[in-house]
PDB file of C-alpha atoms in Angstrom:
ATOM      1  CA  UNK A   8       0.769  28.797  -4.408  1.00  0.00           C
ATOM      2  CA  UNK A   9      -1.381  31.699  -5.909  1.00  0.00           C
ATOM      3  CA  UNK A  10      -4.683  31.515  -7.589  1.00  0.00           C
ATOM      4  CA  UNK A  11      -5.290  34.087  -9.611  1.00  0.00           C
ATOM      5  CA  UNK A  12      -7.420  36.776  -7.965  1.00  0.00           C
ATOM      6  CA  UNK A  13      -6.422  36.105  -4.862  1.00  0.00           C
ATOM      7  CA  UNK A  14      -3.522  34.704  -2.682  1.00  0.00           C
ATOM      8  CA  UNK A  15      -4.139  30.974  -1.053  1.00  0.00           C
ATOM      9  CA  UNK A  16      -1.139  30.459   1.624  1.00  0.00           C
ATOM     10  CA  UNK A  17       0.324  26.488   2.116  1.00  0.00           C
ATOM     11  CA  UNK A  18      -1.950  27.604   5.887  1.00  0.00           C
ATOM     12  CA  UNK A  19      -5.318  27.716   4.392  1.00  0.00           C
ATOM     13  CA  UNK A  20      -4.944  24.649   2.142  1.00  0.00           C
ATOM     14  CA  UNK A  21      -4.237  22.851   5.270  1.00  0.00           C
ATOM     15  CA  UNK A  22      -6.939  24.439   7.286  1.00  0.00           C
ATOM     16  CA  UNK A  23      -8.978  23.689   4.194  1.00  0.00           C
ATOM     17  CA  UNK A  24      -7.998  20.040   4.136  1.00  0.00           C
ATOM     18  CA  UNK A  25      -8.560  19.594   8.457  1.00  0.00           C
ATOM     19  CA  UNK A  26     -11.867  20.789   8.271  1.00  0.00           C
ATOM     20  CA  UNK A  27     -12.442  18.714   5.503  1.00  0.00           C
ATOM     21  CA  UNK A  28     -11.764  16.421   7.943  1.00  0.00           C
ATOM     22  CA  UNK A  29     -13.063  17.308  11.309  1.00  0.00           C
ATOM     23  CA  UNK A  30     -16.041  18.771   9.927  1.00  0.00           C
ATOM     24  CA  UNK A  31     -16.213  20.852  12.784  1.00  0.00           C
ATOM     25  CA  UNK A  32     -14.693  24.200  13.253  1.00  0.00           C
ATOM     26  CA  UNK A  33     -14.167  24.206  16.552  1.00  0.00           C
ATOM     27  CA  UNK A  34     -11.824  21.190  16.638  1.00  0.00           C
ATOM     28  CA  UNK A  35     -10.017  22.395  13.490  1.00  0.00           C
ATOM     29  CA  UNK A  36      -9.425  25.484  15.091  1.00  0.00           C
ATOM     30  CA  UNK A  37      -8.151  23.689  18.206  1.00  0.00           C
ATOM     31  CA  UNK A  38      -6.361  21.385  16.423  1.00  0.00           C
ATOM     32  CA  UNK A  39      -4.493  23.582  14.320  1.00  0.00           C
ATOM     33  CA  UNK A  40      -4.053  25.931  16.822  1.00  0.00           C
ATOM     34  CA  UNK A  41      -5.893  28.833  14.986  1.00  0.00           C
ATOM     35  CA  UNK A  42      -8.948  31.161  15.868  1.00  0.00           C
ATOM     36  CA  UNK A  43     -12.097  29.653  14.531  1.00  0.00           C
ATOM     37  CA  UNK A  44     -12.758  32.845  12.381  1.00  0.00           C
ATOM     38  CA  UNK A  45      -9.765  32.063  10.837  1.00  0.00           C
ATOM     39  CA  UNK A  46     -11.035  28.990   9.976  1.00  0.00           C
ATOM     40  CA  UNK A  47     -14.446  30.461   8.894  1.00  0.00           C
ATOM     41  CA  UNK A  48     -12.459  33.297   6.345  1.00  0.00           C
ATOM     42  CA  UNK A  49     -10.392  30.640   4.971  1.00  0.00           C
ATOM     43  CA  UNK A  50     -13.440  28.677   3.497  1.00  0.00           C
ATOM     44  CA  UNK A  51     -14.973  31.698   2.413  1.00  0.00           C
ATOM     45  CA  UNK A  52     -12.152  33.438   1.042  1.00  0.00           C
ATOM     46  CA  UNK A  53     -11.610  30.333  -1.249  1.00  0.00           C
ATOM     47  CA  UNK A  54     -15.881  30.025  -1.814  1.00  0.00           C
ATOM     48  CA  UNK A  55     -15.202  33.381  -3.461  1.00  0.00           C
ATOM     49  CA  UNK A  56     -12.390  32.736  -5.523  1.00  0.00           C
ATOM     50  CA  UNK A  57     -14.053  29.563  -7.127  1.00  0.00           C
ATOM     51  CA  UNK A  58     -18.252  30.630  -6.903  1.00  0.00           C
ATOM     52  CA  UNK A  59     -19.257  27.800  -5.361  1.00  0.00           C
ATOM     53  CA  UNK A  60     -20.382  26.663  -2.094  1.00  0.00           C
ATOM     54  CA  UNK A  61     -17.041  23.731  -0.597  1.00  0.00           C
ATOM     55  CA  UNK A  62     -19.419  23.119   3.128  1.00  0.00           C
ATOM     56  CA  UNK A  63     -23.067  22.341   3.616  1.00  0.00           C
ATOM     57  CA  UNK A  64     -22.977  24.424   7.462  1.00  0.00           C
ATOM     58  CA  UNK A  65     -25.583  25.015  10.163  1.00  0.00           C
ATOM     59  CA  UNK A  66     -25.195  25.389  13.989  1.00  0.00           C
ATOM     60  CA  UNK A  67     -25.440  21.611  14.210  1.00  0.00           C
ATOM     61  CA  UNK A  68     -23.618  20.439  11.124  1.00  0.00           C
ATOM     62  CA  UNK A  69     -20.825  20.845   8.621  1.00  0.00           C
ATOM     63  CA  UNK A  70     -20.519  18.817   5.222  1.00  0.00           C
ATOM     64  CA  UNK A  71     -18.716  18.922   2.481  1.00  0.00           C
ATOM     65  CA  UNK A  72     -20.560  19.462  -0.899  1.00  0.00           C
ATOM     66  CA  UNK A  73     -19.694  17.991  -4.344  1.00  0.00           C
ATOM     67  CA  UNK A  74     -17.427  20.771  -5.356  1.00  0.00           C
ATOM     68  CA  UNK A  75     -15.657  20.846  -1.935  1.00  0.00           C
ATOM     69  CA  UNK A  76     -15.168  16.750  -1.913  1.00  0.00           C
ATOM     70  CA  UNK A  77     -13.295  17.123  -5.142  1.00  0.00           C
ATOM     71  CA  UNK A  78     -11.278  19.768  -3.959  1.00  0.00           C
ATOM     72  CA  UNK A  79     -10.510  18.410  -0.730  1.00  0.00           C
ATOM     73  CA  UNK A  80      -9.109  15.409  -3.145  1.00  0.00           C
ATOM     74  CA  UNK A  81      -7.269  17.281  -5.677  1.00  0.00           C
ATOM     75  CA  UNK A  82      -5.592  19.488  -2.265  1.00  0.00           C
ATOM     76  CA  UNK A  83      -4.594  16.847  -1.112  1.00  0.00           C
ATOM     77  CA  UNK A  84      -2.492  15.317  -4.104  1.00  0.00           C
ATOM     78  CA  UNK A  85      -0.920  18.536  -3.897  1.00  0.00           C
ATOM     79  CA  UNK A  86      -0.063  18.177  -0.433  1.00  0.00           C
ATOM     80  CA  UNK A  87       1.452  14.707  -0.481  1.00  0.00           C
ATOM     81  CA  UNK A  88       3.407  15.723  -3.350  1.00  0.00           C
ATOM     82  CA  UNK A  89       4.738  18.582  -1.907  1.00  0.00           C
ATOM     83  CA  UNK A  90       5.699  16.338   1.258  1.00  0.00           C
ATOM     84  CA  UNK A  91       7.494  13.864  -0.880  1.00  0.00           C
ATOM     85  CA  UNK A  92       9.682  16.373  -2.860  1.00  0.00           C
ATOM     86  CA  UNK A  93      10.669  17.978   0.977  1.00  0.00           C
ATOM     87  CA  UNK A  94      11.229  14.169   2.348  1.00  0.00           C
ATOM     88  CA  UNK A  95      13.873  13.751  -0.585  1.00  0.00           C
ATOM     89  CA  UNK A  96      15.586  17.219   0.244  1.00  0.00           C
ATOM     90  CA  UNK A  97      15.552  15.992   3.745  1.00  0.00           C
ATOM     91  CA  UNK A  98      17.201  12.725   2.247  1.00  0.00           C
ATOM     92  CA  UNK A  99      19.545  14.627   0.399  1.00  0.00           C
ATOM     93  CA  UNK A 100      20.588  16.968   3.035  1.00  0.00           C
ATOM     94  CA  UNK A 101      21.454  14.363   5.438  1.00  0.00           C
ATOM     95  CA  UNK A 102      24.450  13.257   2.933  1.00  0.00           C
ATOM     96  CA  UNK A 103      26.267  10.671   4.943  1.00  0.00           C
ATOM     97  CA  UNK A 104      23.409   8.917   6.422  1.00  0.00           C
ATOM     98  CA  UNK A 105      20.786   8.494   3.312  1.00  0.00           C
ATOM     99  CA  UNK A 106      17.822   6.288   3.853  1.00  0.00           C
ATOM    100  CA  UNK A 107      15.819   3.914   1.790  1.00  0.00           C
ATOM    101  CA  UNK A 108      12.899   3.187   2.295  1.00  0.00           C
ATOM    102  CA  UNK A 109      11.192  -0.912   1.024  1.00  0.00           C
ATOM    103  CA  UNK A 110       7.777  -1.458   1.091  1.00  0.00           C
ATOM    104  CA  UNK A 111       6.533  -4.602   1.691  1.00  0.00           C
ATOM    105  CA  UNK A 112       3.870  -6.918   1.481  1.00  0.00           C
ATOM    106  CA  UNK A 113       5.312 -10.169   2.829  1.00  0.00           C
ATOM    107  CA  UNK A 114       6.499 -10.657   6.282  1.00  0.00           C
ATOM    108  CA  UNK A 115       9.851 -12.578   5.655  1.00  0.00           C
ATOM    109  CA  UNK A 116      12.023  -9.892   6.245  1.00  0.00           C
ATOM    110  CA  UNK A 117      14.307 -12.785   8.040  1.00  0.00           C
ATOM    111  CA  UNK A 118      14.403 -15.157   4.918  1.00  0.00           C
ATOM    112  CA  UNK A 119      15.625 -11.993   3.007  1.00  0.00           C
ATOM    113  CA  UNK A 120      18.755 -10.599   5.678  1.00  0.00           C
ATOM    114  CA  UNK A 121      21.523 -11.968   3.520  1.00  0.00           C
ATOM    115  CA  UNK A 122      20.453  -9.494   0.746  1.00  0.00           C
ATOM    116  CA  UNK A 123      19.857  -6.878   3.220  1.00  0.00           C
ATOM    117  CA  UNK A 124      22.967  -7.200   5.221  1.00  0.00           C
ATOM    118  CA  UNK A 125      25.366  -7.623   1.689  1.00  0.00           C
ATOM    119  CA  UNK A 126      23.256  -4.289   0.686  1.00  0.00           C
ATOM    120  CA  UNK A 127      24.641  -2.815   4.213  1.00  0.00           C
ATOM    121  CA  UNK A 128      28.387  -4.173   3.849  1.00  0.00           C
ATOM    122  CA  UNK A 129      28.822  -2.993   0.408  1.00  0.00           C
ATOM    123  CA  UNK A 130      26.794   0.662   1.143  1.00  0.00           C
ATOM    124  CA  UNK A 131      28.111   2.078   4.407  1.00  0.00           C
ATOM    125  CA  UNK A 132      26.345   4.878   5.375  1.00  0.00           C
ATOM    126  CA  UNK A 133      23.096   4.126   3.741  1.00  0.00           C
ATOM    127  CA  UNK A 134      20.523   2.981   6.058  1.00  0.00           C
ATOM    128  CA  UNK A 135      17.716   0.319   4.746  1.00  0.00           C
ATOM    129  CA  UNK A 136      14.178   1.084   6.299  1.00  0.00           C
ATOM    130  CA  UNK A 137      11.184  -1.494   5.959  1.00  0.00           C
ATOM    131  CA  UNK A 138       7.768  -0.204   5.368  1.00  0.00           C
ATOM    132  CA  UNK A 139       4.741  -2.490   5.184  1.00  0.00           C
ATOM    133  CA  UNK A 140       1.836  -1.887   2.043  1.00  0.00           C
ATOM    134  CA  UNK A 141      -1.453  -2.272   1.780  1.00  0.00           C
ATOM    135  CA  UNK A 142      -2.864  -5.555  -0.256  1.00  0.00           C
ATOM    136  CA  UNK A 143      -5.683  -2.735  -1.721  1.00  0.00           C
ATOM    137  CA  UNK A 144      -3.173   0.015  -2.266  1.00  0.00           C
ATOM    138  CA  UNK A 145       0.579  -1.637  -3.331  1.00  0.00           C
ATOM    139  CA  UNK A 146       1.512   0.889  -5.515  1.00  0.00           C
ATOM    140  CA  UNK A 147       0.350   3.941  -4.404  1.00  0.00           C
ATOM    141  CA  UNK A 148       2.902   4.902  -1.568  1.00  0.00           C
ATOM    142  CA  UNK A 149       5.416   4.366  -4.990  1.00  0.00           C
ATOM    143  CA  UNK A 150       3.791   7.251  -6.266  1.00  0.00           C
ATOM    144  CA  UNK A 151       3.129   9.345  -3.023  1.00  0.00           C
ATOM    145  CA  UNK A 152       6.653   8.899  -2.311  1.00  0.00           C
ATOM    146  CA  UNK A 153       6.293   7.307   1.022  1.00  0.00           C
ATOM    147  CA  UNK A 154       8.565   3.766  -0.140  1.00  0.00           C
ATOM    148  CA  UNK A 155      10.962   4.361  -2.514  1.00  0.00           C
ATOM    149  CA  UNK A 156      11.320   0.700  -3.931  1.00  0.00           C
ATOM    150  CA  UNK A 157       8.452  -1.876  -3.378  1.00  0.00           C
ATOM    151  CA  UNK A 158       9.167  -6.151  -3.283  1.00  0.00           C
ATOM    152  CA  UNK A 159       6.036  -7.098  -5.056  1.00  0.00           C
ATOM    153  CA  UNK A 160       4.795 -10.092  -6.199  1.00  0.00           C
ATOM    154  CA  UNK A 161       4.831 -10.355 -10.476  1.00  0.00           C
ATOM    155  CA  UNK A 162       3.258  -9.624 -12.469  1.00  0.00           C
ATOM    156  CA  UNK A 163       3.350  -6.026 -12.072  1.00  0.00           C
ATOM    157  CA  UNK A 164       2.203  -3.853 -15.764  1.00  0.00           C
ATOM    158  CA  UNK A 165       2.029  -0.195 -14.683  1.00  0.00           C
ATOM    159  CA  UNK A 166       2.997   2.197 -17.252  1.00  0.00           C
ATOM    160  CA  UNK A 167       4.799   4.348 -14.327  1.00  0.00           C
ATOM    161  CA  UNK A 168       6.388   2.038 -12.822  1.00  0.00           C
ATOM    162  CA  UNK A 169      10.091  -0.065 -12.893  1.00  0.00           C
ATOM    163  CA  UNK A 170      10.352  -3.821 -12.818  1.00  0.00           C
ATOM    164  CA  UNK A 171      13.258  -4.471 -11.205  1.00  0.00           C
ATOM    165  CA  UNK A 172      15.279  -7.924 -10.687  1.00  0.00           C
ATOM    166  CA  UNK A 173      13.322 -11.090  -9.106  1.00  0.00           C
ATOM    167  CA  UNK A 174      14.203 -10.954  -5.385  1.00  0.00           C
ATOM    168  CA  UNK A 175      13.057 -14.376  -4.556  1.00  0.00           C
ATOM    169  CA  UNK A 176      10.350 -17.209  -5.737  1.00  0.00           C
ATOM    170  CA  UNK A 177       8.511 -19.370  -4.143  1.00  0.00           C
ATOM    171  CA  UNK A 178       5.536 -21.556  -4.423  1.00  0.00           C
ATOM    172  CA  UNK A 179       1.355 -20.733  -3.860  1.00  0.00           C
ATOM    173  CA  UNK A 180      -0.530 -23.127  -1.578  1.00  0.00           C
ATOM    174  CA  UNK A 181      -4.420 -23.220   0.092  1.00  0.00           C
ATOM    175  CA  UNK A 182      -4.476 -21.469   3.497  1.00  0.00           C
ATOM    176  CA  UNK A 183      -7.522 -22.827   5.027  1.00  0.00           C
ATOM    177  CA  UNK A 184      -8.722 -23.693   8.469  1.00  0.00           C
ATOM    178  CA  UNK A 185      -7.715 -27.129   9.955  1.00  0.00           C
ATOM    179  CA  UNK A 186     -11.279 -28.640  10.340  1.00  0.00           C
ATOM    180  CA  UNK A 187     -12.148 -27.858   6.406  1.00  0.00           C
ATOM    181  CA  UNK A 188     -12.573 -31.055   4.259  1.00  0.00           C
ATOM    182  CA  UNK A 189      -9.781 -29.987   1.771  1.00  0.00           C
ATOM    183  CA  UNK A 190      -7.329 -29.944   4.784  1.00  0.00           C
ATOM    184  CA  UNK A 191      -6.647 -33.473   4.683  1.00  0.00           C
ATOM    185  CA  UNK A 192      -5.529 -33.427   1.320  1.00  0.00           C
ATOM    186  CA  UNK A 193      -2.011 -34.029   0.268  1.00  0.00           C
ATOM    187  CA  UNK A 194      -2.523 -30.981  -2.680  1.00  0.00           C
ATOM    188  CA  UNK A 195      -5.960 -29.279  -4.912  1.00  0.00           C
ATOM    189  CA  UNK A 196      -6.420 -27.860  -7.927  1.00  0.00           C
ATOM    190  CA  UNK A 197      -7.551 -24.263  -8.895  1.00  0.00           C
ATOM    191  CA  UNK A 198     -10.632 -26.779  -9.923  1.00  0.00           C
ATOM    192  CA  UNK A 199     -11.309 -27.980  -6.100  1.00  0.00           C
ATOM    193  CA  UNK A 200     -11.978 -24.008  -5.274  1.00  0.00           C
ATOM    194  CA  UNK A 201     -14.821 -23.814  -7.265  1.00  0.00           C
ATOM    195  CA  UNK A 202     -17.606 -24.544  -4.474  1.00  0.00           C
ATOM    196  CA  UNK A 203     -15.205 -21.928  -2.133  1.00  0.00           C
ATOM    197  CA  UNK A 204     -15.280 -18.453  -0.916  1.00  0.00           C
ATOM    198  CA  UNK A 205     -12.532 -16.710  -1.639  1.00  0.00           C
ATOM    199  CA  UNK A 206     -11.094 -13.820   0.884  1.00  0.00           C
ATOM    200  CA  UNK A 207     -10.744 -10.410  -1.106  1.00  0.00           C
ATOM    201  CA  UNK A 208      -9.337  -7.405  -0.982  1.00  0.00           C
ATOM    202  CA  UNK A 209      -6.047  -7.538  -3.052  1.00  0.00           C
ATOM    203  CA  UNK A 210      -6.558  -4.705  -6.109  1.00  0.00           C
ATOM    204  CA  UNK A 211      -5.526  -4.142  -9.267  1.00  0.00           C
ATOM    205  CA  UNK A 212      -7.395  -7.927 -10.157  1.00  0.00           C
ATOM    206  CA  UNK A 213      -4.888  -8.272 -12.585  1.00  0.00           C
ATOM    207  CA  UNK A 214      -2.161  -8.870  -9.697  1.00  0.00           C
ATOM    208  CA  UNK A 215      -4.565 -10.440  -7.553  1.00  0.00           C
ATOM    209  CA  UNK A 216      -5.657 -12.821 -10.230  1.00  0.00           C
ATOM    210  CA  UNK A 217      -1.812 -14.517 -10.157  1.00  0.00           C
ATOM    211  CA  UNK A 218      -2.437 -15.751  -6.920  1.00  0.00           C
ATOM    212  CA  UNK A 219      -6.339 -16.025  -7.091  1.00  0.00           C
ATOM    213  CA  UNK A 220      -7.539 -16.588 -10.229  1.00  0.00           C
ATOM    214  CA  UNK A 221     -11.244 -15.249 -10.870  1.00  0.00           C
ATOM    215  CA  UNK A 222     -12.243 -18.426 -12.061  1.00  0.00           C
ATOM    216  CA  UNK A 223     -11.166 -22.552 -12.234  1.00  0.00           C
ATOM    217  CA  UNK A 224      -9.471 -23.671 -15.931  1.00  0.00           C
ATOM    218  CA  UNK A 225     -12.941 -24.974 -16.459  1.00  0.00           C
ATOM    219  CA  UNK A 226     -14.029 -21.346 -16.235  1.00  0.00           C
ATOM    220  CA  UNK A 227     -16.478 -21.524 -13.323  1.00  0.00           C
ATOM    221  CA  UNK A 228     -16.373 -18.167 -11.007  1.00  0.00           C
ATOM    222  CA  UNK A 229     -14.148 -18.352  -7.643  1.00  0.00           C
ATOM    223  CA  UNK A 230     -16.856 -16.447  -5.281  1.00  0.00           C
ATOM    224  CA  UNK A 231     -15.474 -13.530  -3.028  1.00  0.00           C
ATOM    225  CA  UNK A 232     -16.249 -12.792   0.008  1.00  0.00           C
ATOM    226  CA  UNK A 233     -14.666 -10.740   3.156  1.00  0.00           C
ATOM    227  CA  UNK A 234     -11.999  -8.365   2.257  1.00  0.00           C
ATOM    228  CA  UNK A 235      -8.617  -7.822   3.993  1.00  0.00           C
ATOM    229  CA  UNK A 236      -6.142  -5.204   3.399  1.00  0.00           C
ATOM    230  CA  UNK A 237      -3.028  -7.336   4.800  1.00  0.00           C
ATOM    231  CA  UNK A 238      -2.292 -11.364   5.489  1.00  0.00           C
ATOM    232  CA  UNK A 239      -2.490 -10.878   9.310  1.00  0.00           C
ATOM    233  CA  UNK A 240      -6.522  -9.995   8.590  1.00  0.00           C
ATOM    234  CA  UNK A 241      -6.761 -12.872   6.831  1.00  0.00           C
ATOM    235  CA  UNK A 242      -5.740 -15.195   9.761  1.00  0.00           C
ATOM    236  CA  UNK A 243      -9.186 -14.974  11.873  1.00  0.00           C
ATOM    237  CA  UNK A 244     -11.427 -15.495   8.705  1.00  0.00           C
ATOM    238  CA  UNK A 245      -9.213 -18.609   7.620  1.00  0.00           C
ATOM    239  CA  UNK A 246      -9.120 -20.218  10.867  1.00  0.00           C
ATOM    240  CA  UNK A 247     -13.177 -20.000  11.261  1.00  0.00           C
ATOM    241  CA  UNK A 248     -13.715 -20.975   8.530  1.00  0.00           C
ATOM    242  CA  UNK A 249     -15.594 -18.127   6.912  1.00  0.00           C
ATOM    243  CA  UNK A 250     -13.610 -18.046   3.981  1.00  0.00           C
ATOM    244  CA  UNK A 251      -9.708 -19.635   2.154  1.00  0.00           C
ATOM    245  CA  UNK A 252      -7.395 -18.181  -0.002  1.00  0.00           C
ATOM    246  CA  UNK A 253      -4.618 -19.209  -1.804  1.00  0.00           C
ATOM    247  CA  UNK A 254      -1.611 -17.934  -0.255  1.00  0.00           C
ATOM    248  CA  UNK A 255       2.412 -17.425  -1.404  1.00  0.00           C
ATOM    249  CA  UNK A 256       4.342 -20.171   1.198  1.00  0.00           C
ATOM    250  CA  UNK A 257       6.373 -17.856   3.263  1.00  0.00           C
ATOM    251  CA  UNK A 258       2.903 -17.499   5.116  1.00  0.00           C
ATOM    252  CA  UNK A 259       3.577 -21.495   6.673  1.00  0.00           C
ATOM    253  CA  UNK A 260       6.846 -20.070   8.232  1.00  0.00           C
ATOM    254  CA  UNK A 261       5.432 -16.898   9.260  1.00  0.00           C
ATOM    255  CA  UNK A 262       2.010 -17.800  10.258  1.00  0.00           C
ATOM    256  CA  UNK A 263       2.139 -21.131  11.376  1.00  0.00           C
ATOM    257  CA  UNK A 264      -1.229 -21.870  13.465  1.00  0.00           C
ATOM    258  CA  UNK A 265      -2.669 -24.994  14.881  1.00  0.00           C
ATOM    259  CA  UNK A 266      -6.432 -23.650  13.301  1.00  0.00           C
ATOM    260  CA  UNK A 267      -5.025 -22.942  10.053  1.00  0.00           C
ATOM    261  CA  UNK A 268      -3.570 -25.845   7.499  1.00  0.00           C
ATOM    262  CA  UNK A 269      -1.406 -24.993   4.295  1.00  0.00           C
ATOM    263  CA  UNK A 270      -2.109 -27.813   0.966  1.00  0.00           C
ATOM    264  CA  UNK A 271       0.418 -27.394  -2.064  1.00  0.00           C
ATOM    265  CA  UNK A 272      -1.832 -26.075  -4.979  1.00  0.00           C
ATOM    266  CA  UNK A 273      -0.376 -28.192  -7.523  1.00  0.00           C
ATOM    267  CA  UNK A 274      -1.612 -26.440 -10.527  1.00  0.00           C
ATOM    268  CA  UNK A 275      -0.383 -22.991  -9.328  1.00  0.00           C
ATOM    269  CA  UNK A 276       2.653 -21.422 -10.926  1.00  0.00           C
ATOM    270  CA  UNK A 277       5.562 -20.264  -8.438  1.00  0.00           C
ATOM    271  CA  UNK A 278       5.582 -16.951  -7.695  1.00  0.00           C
ATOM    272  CA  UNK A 279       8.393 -14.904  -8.203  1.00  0.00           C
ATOM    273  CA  UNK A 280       8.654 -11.528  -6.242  1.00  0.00           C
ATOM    274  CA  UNK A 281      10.508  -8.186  -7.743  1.00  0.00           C
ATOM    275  CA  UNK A 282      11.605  -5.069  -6.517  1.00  0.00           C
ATOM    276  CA  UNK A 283       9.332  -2.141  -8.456  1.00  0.00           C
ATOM    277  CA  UNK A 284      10.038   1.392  -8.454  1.00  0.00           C
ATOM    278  CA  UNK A 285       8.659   4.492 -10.200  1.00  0.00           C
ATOM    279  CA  UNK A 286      10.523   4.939 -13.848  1.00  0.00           C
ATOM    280  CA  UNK A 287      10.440   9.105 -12.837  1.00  0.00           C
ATOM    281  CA  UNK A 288      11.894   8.458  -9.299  1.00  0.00           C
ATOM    282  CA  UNK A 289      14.740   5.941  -9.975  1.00  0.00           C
ATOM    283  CA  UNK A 290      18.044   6.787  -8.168  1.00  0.00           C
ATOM    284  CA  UNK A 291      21.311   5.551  -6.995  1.00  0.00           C
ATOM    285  CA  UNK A 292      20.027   3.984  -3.766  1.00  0.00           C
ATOM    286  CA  UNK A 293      17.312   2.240  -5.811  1.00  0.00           C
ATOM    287  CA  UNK A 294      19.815   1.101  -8.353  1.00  0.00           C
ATOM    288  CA  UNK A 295      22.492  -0.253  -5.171  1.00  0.00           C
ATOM    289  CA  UNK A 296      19.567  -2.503  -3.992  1.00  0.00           C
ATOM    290  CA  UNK A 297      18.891  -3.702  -7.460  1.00  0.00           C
ATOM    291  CA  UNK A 298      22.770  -4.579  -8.072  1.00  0.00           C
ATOM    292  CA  UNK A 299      22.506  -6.491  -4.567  1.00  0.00           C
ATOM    293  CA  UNK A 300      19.682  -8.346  -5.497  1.00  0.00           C
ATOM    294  CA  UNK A 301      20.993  -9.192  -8.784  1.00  0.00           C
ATOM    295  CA  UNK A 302      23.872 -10.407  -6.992  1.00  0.00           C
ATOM    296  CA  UNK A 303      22.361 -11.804  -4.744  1.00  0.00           C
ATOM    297  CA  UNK A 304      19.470 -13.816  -6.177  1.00  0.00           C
ATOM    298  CA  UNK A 305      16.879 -14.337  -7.054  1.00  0.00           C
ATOM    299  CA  UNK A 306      16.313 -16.448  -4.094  1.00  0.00           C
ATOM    300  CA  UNK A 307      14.449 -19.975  -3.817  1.00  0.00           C
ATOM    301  CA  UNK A 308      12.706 -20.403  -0.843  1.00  0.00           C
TER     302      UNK A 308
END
C-alpha cells in the first residue's frame, strides 16, 4: 500500500491500528514485538503525510483524536478485507480439503444433521464448519468474510446479499419466566405484550420486528428494555423476570429450564429460516449447500 508522498508498509498500519488500541506505547511496542520509537515514527510519519494530529499524547496519556478515530476505522476495513481475500487463497490452496464456513444464530445444529451429513456424503472432501453470529451484527461477518453462508431467520432485504432456499420453519412463542402471570396461559396475543418489556438487542429492526414487532395490531408501543447480543444472554433476564421476549421454538428444546415457561403466540406467523450469502462472494461450496438444502427441505420442526 503506498500513499502518495510517502511509503506506509502493511507493519505500520498494524502498529497504527494496536496503538489505536492499547493506547499505550509501551504495550504496543511489547506486544508487537517492536522498539517503542518505532512505534513513535510510525504515528508521526503518517501525522505528516495527512497534516493532522491521529493521538492526543502526554507522559500520562494517549488518545485518539477525531481524525485518528476515523482512520483507525477506515484501517481497519482495509485490514479485514485484506484477511478475507488471504483466508480464501488459503481455502483455495488447500484443494482437497476446502472448508465452509455457516454462521449461525440458532443453536439446533442437532435438528439440522440430516442436511449436514447428506451435504458431507454427497461432497467428500469438503469440510462443514459452524460459526455462531451476533443477534446485533448477523450480517456483518457475510461481508468481513469470516462465514461464508449465514442460516438466518426471513425476512432478510439487503441489497448485497443472497436469499437462499428456506432451511427449516418453525413456529414463535413467549419465553418468559415461570412465576409471570402470562405463564399459565395456554397461548397470547401480540396484544397481551402491550403492558411488557421487551428484551433488545436484535438489529436491523426490520428483522427484529418479525419476531418482535414494535408495536401490538392495535398499534400500542412494545417497550424495550435490556439488550442481549445472543439467546443464551437472554436466559438470566427471562428467568428473573426483568424482561420476555418472543422467541423462535427450537429455544424449548434447546433451553429447556424449570424458571423459564414457553406459551404458543397464536397470532405470530411461523418463521421460516434461509441460508443468505453475499451476491459478490457466491461460490461452488455455497451453491452445494444450497442444492442440499433444496433437497433436503425446507424442514418443519
Amino acid at each position: 500500500m503506498r500513499w502518495t508522498g510517502s511509503h506506509v508498509e502493511l507493519r505500520d498500519i498494524e502498529i497504527y491500528l494496536t496503538l489505536a488500541e492499547e493506547l499505550h506505547f509501551g504495550r504496543t511496542a511489547e506486544r508487537l514485538h517492536v522498539t517503542q520509537p518505532r512505534v513513535s515514527h510510525v504515528v508521526k510519519k503518517m501525522e505528516r503525510r495527512i497534516g493532522g494530529v491521529l493521538f492526543e499524547r502526554s507522559s500520562r496519556h494517549v488518545a485518539l483524536t477525531p481524525l485518528g478515530a476515523r482512520l483507525r476505522d477506515d484501517l481497519a476495513a482495509v485490514r479485514t478485507d485484506l484477511q478475507a481475500s488471504l483466508d480464501r487463497a488459503s481455502r483455495t490452496a488447500r484443494g482437497s480439503t476446502e472448508v465452509l464456513r455457516l454462521g449461525m444464530v440458532s443453536w439446533n445444529t442437532d435438528e439440522l444433521r440430516p442436511v449436514f451429513q447428506a451435504f458431507g456424503h454427497q461432497h467428500p472432501g469438503r469440510e462443514l464448519q459452524i460459526r455462531s453470529l451476533s443477534f446485533a451484527d448477523p450480517f456483518g461477518p457475510l461481508r468481513a468474510g469470516t462465514v461464508d453462508v449465514a442460516l438466518l431467520w426471513l425476512p432478510v432485504r439487503e441489497p448485497d446479499l443472497t436469499v437462499g432456499p428456506t432451511v427449516f420453519t418453525e413456529p414463535v412463542v413467549l419465553a418468559l419466566s415461570a412465576t409471570h402471570p402470562l405463564a399459565e396461559k395456554d397461548s397470547v396475543s401480540y396484544e397481551d405484550l402491550a403492558n411488557e418489556v421487551m428484551i433488545g438487542g436484535v438489529t436491523p429492526d426490520y428483522w427484529r420486528e418479525a419476531i418482535v414487532p414494535a408495536r401490538t395490531p392495535s398499534g400500542r408501543p412494545l417497550a424495550v428494555g435490556p439488550t442481549v447480543t445472543n439467546f443464551e444472554q437472554m436466559l438470566p433476564i427471562l428467568a428473573t423476570g426483568e424482561a420476555i421476549s418472543p422467541v423462535h421454538a427450537h429455544g424449548i428444546r434447546y433451553a429447556r429450564r424449570d424458571d423459564i415457561s414457553y406459551v404458543p403466540i397464536q397470532d405470530a406467523p411461523i418463521a421460516r429460516w434461509a441460508l443468505i450469502w453475499c451476491t459478490a462472494d457466491d461460490n461452488h461450496l455455497v451453491q452445494a449447500l444450497a442444492k442440499t438444502v433444496l433437497e433436503h427441505g425446507p424442514l418443519s420442526l
